């Protein structure tokens, strides 16, 4: 508004003959990106549904299309991957999505499969790490051991956004398998942090001439992250009922959704400053909140928080997945050198996570589904790779351009295969299999 | 209740420490701002409801509190007024709000009161302009005639966000009075553009030594803005039914909300690049969409679009109003010189808009309510004033520091008096008055 008027002024004062162009109101480009994102997401989501796939697969493909339109000479969509405002809306989107998924389970239900989640997470970090290291040693024999370790690290962390969304798309987010996967993803995030800190520490130590490898910074990061989880879950569970029974007495529109979102954003923020992904905090917030807390809101507000969150998620979550797709640079697939490494990494990534289903303790669980749900590496693997490409050891970058491309391809493939595989596994088998 | 205050207090104390260590995720500060905004909005909205006022008044006051906490030595909330991400969420919020308000009327209903809206808008621009000019000539006799004209211009444009929100808060947004006000606000926006272009042109002409005053750029701006309205309404009404009956065939989650929001954002963007406020486009999009378009969506989607939009508005709209409040600098009230001018301007602003209800043609309309609904100047007056403070004529600024402060106070007062006055006028009088 303000800027429009300033623009009118600029037009009238400086260029009385030219009409005023777009782009001065900071929301104008964002509005147009959102139009493209929402329409592409819904159309491709429809295509996806036609062939029996979850909508999120269509949204990722919509993003890949929009993000690579410039290769066909159609410009204007580049901002979907690069615009900071699209990015912030996408981040809010995945936070709200994980909050909604968290709402569908309770702390108790997650703790009941806690041991399985923990074992799945540990195996799902250890095995891909070892396999990734092996792939590095095999295909990049000239690189240092630390470079191999870094490659292993890119295969560790699960990107739970995709899996959570698929589970929601196919209506399975309350299943036991879902709880094991989601719980494991939280532990995964903590383990990923620790590995990253450890490897970065080792590289710094190597660069400073074999100086002392700081065990203390690494353990502090681990303590901080686990501390956040324990404290937020304990404290949250204790004081949340009181907060919400107080909030239920507040008059005015949208108290339930407002206070709930504030709670979700607070935990997401706290997770973030503890070094964890904000979505871990949002998920924890969802776990803590239980329908019983809203009982006092009665009829005078939205019936169920989950119902009120749905349109919010339907608007915001596609922005995240389309943006994720738009960040894919398809020209990377043209590098044969990278393709071989990518193939090996992808096999390691998928096999490594399949074996993690050995950690499931309960009987009657679809172990395939657990392993498949842990496959996507999403942006987490990319973050590791991009950090590796900025670290230098002995004058060489830890992650070279080719290696980085291979990691990107591995991320694309693991992200895109998960929706169909997970859907197939959870819906085609009527009898849950208990064999690994 | 006490616990909420403790939480707010705790947030206030923790805020500086936490926002300091916000790490690399760009959403972390935004998440914390949203926590503060949502909690403060809901608590103050409650206070507001306790004394029978619309929630939006509480949200504005919450913003004024948060935005001026630094005067008490509590830092960390300054970003609510200044942070670009809060700003973008606020802009999305008011766009979604006006879309929702537009949905509650149809084009036909607005056109039925179109003549009244037009006359109300014209009178509501002409009379405050004349009164503002008069106040300038009376209290600032040494300033130039152009400065007086600029002061008049600051009193012209209605900020419809507040009024729309009050009407929604008290459940009156489908009344005839609401339609006249909202229609007039759209015309107002076009007129405001024209006046600004004309005055800026006159100043340029005066500065370049009485050069030619460009009538062509001014008329082109007017044509472009009116053209957007006519074309979008006509074309929108013609092709929208087809778009939505096609969209109804799309499978996947959230098609209705996704396609509707895309339509809203598209028109908001087009309004923006036509020089109008994006909210004018969003309102037009809401007018164009009618429940009949969604019939084909049937049961398989959200029952009514309006119901699905509600949680979205409940989350996003308070961000706009709290941010609006946070931009108020209360230290400005300490200037006695500005206070006198502000008092005169405020009286001129309110009286000028009251007389615009003479433009209402229909019988049985609550003319008071129409006049009161047009009072708020919101950010539009501020935009005029800030432009005036950057323009120089004969070596002096068109709008001096004191005058600017007076305009700011006028904006605060007109914004804050509207919710209670409008509510009183629309709910306490059982019989609609037909006397002006």
mmCIF file of C-alpha atoms in Angstrom, chain B residues 230-381:
data_model
loop_
_atom_site.group_PDB
_atom_site.id
_atom_site.type_symbol
_atom_site.label_atom_id
_atom_site.label_comp_id
_atom_site.label_asym_id
_atom_site.label_seq_id
_atom_site.Cartn_x
_atom_site.Cartn_y
_atom_site.Cartn_z
ATOM 1 C CA UNK B 230 -14.128 -3.001 -14.754
ATOM 2 C CA UNK B 231 -12.132 -5.638 -16.607
ATOM 3 C CA UNK B 232 -11.578 -7.867 -13.584
ATOM 4 C CA UNK B 233 -15.218 -7.731 -12.554
ATOM 5 C CA UNK B 234 -16.575 -8.352 -16.062
ATOM 6 C CA UNK B 235 -14.058 -10.965 -17.126
ATOM 7 C CA UNK B 236 -13.979 -12.549 -13.699
ATOM 8 C CA UNK B 237 -17.733 -12.920 -13.620
ATOM 9 C CA UNK B 238 -17.740 -14.459 -17.088
ATOM 10 C CA UNK B 239 -14.924 -16.986 -16.819
ATOM 11 C CA UNK B 240 -14.935 -17.808 -13.110
ATOM 12 C CA UNK B 241 -17.827 -20.289 -13.276
ATOM 13 C CA UNK B 242 -15.921 -22.260 -15.920
ATOM 14 C CA UNK B 243 -12.666 -22.191 -13.982
ATOM 15 C CA UNK B 244 -14.354 -23.469 -10.870
ATOM 16 C CA UNK B 245 -16.451 -26.138 -12.523
ATOM 17 C CA UNK B 246 -13.196 -27.399 -14.067
ATOM 18 C CA UNK B 247 -11.401 -27.172 -10.738
ATOM 19 C CA UNK B 248 -14.180 -29.169 -9.089
ATOM 20 C CA UNK B 249 -13.096 -32.139 -11.206
ATOM 21 C CA UNK B 250 -9.554 -32.059 -9.785
ATOM 22 C CA UNK B 251 -8.703 -34.778 -7.298
ATOM 23 C CA UNK B 252 -6.482 -34.278 -4.291
ATOM 24 C CA UNK B 253 -6.651 -32.387 -1.010
ATOM 25 C CA UNK B 254 -7.516 -28.722 -0.721
ATOM 26 C CA UNK B 255 -8.454 -28.001 -4.332
ATOM 27 C CA UNK B 256 -11.216 -25.544 -3.488
ATOM 28 C CA UNK B 257 -9.157 -23.517 -1.022
ATOM 29 C CA UNK B 258 -6.078 -23.683 -3.239
ATOM 30 C CA UNK B 259 -7.762 -22.542 -6.435
ATOM 31 C CA UNK B 260 -9.782 -19.867 -4.620
ATOM 32 C CA UNK B 261 -6.713 -18.421 -2.949
ATOM 33 C CA UNK B 262 -4.850 -18.512 -6.262
ATOM 34 C CA UNK B 263 -7.718 -16.504 -7.786
ATOM 35 C CA UNK B 264 -7.641 -14.044 -4.882
ATOM 36 C CA UNK B 265 -3.856 -13.604 -5.059
ATOM 37 C CA UNK B 266 -3.990 -13.144 -8.832
ATOM 38 C CA UNK B 267 -6.483 -10.296 -8.602
ATOM 39 C CA UNK B 268 -4.592 -8.777 -5.667
ATOM 40 C CA UNK B 269 -1.434 -8.827 -7.758
ATOM 41 C CA UNK B 270 -3.182 -7.309 -10.783
ATOM 42 C CA UNK B 271 -4.686 -4.571 -8.618
ATOM 43 C CA UNK B 272 -1.199 -3.871 -7.285
ATOM 44 C CA UNK B 273 0.374 -3.494 -10.680
ATOM 45 C CA UNK B 274 -2.560 -1.278 -11.719
ATOM 46 C CA UNK B 275 -1.554 1.078 -8.919
ATOM 47 C CA UNK B 276 -4.378 0.088 -6.583
ATOM 48 C CA UNK B 277 -4.019 -1.538 -3.194
ATOM 49 C CA UNK B 278 -3.776 -5.352 -3.430
ATOM 50 C CA UNK B 279 -6.698 -5.576 -0.988
ATOM 51 C CA UNK B 280 -8.941 -3.940 -3.618
ATOM 52 C CA UNK B 281 -8.165 -6.873 -5.918
ATOM 53 C CA UNK B 282 -8.716 -9.379 -3.137
ATOM 54 C CA UNK B 283 -12.083 -7.811 -2.348
ATOM 55 C CA UNK B 284 -13.032 -7.901 -6.044
ATOM 56 C CA UNK B 285 -12.051 -11.601 -6.163
ATOM 57 C CA UNK B 286 -14.338 -12.265 -3.208
ATOM 58 C CA UNK B 287 -17.200 -10.402 -4.896
ATOM 59 C CA UNK B 288 -16.788 -12.416 -8.101
ATOM 60 C CA UNK B 289 -16.802 -15.807 -6.384
ATOM 61 C CA UNK B 290 -20.254 -16.951 -5.414
ATOM 62 C CA UNK B 291 -21.391 -20.101 -3.607
ATOM 63 C CA UNK B 292 -23.009 -21.332 -6.823
ATOM 64 C CA UNK B 293 -19.514 -21.761 -8.281
ATOM 65 C CA UNK B 294 -18.625 -24.293 -5.618
ATOM 66 C CA UNK B 295 -21.774 -26.383 -5.922
ATOM 67 C CA UNK B 296 -19.940 -28.972 -7.964
ATOM 68 C CA UNK B 297 -17.388 -29.465 -5.215
ATOM 69 C CA UNK B 298 -20.161 -31.119 -3.264
ATOM 70 C CA UNK B 299 -19.412 -32.956 -0.063
ATOM 71 C CA UNK B 300 -15.972 -34.114 -0.997
ATOM 72 C CA UNK B 301 -14.368 -30.842 0.002
ATOM 73 C CA UNK B 302 -14.847 -28.154 2.589
ATOM 74 C CA UNK B 303 -18.526 -27.327 2.864
ATOM 75 C CA UNK B 304 -18.179 -23.664 2.304
ATOM 76 C CA UNK B 305 -15.154 -21.759 1.255
ATOM 77 C CA UNK B 306 -15.920 -19.142 3.881
ATOM 78 C CA UNK B 307 -15.713 -21.750 6.615
ATOM 79 C CA UNK B 308 -12.356 -22.915 5.336
ATOM 80 C CA UNK B 309 -11.043 -19.371 5.150
ATOM 81 C CA UNK B 310 -11.980 -18.578 8.723
ATOM 82 C CA UNK B 311 -9.003 -20.251 10.484
ATOM 83 C CA UNK B 312 -6.717 -18.735 7.868
ATOM 84 C CA UNK B 313 -8.052 -15.263 8.629
ATOM 85 C CA UNK B 314 -8.001 -15.908 12.371
ATOM 86 C CA UNK B 315 -4.290 -16.647 12.116
ATOM 87 C CA UNK B 316 -3.204 -14.046 9.560
ATOM 88 C CA UNK B 317 -5.435 -10.990 10.076
ATOM 89 C CA UNK B 318 -4.302 -10.284 13.670
ATOM 90 C CA UNK B 319 -0.741 -10.113 12.357
ATOM 91 C CA UNK B 320 -1.815 -7.172 10.205
ATOM 92 C CA UNK B 321 -3.639 -5.299 12.961
ATOM 93 C CA UNK B 322 -1.004 -5.904 15.632
ATOM 94 C CA UNK B 323 1.674 -4.756 13.194
ATOM 95 C CA UNK B 324 -0.405 -1.673 12.396
ATOM 96 C CA UNK B 325 -0.553 -0.888 16.098
ATOM 97 C CA UNK B 326 3.136 -1.590 16.572
ATOM 98 C CA UNK B 327 4.006 1.078 14.025
ATOM 99 C CA UNK B 328 2.490 3.744 16.304
ATOM 100 C CA UNK B 329 5.159 5.730 18.144
ATOM 101 C CA UNK B 330 3.449 6.938 21.322
ATOM 102 C CA UNK B 331 6.154 9.508 22.101
ATOM 103 C CA UNK B 332 4.572 11.611 19.363
ATOM 104 C CA UNK B 333 1.691 12.360 21.736
ATOM 105 C CA UNK B 334 4.079 14.381 23.903
ATOM 106 C CA UNK B 335 4.247 17.246 21.411
ATOM 107 C CA UNK B 336 1.698 19.956 22.456
ATOM 108 C CA UNK B 337 2.240 21.855 19.223
ATOM 109 C CA UNK B 338 1.294 18.787 17.205
ATOM 110 C CA UNK B 339 -1.627 18.009 19.491
ATOM 111 C CA UNK B 340 -3.564 21.184 18.584
ATOM 112 C CA UNK B 341 -3.124 20.615 14.880
ATOM 113 C CA UNK B 342 -3.991 16.964 15.405
ATOM 114 C CA UNK B 343 -7.188 17.879 17.222
ATOM 115 C CA UNK B 344 -8.295 20.157 14.380
ATOM 116 C CA UNK B 345 -7.358 17.566 11.758
ATOM 117 C CA UNK B 346 -9.191 14.802 13.602
ATOM 118 C CA UNK B 347 -12.354 16.884 13.879
ATOM 119 C CA UNK B 348 -12.085 17.704 10.169
ATOM 120 C CA UNK B 349 -11.507 14.046 9.338
ATOM 121 C CA UNK B 350 -14.509 12.819 11.291
ATOM 122 C CA UNK B 351 -16.906 15.614 10.276
ATOM 123 C CA UNK B 352 -15.852 15.371 6.647
ATOM 124 C CA UNK B 353 -16.641 11.690 6.487
ATOM 125 C CA UNK B 354 -19.928 12.074 8.380
ATOM 126 C CA UNK B 355 -21.273 14.365 5.701
ATOM 127 C CA UNK B 356 -20.479 11.773 3.050
ATOM 128 C CA UNK B 357 -23.478 9.810 4.241
ATOM 129 C CA UNK B 358 -25.543 12.433 2.403
ATOM 130 C CA UNK B 359 -24.577 10.465 -0.686
ATOM 131 C CA UNK B 360 -26.657 7.469 0.402
ATOM 132 C CA UNK B 361 -29.612 7.201 -2.012
ATOM 133 C CA UNK B 362 -31.447 4.229 -0.493
ATOM 134 C CA UNK B 363 -34.068 4.582 2.195
ATOM 135 C CA UNK B 364 -33.929 2.824 5.505
ATOM 136 C CA UNK B 365 -30.155 2.888 5.654
ATOM 137 C CA UNK B 366 -28.286 3.692 8.835
ATOM 138 C CA UNK B 367 -26.471 6.758 7.502
ATOM 139 C CA UNK B 368 -24.573 7.217 10.737
ATOM 140 C CA UNK B 369 -23.016 3.813 10.297
ATOM 141 C CA UNK B 370 -21.951 4.591 6.739
ATOM 142 C CA UNK B 371 -20.258 7.808 7.811
ATOM 143 C CA UNK B 372 -18.627 6.150 10.797
ATOM 144 C CA UNK B 373 -17.409 3.235 8.686
ATOM 145 C CA UNK B 374 -15.561 5.675 6.433
ATOM 146 C CA UNK B 375 -13.669 7.353 9.295
ATOM 147 C CA UNK B 376 -10.456 5.320 9.609
ATOM 148 C CA UNK B 377 -7.497 6.697 7.701
ATOM 149 C CA UNK B 378 -5.112 3.955 8.777
ATOM 150 C CA UNK B 379 -1.908 3.709 6.840
ATOM 151 C CA UNK B 380 -3.213 5.588 3.798
ATOM 152 C CA UNK B 381 -3.096 8.985 5.492
#
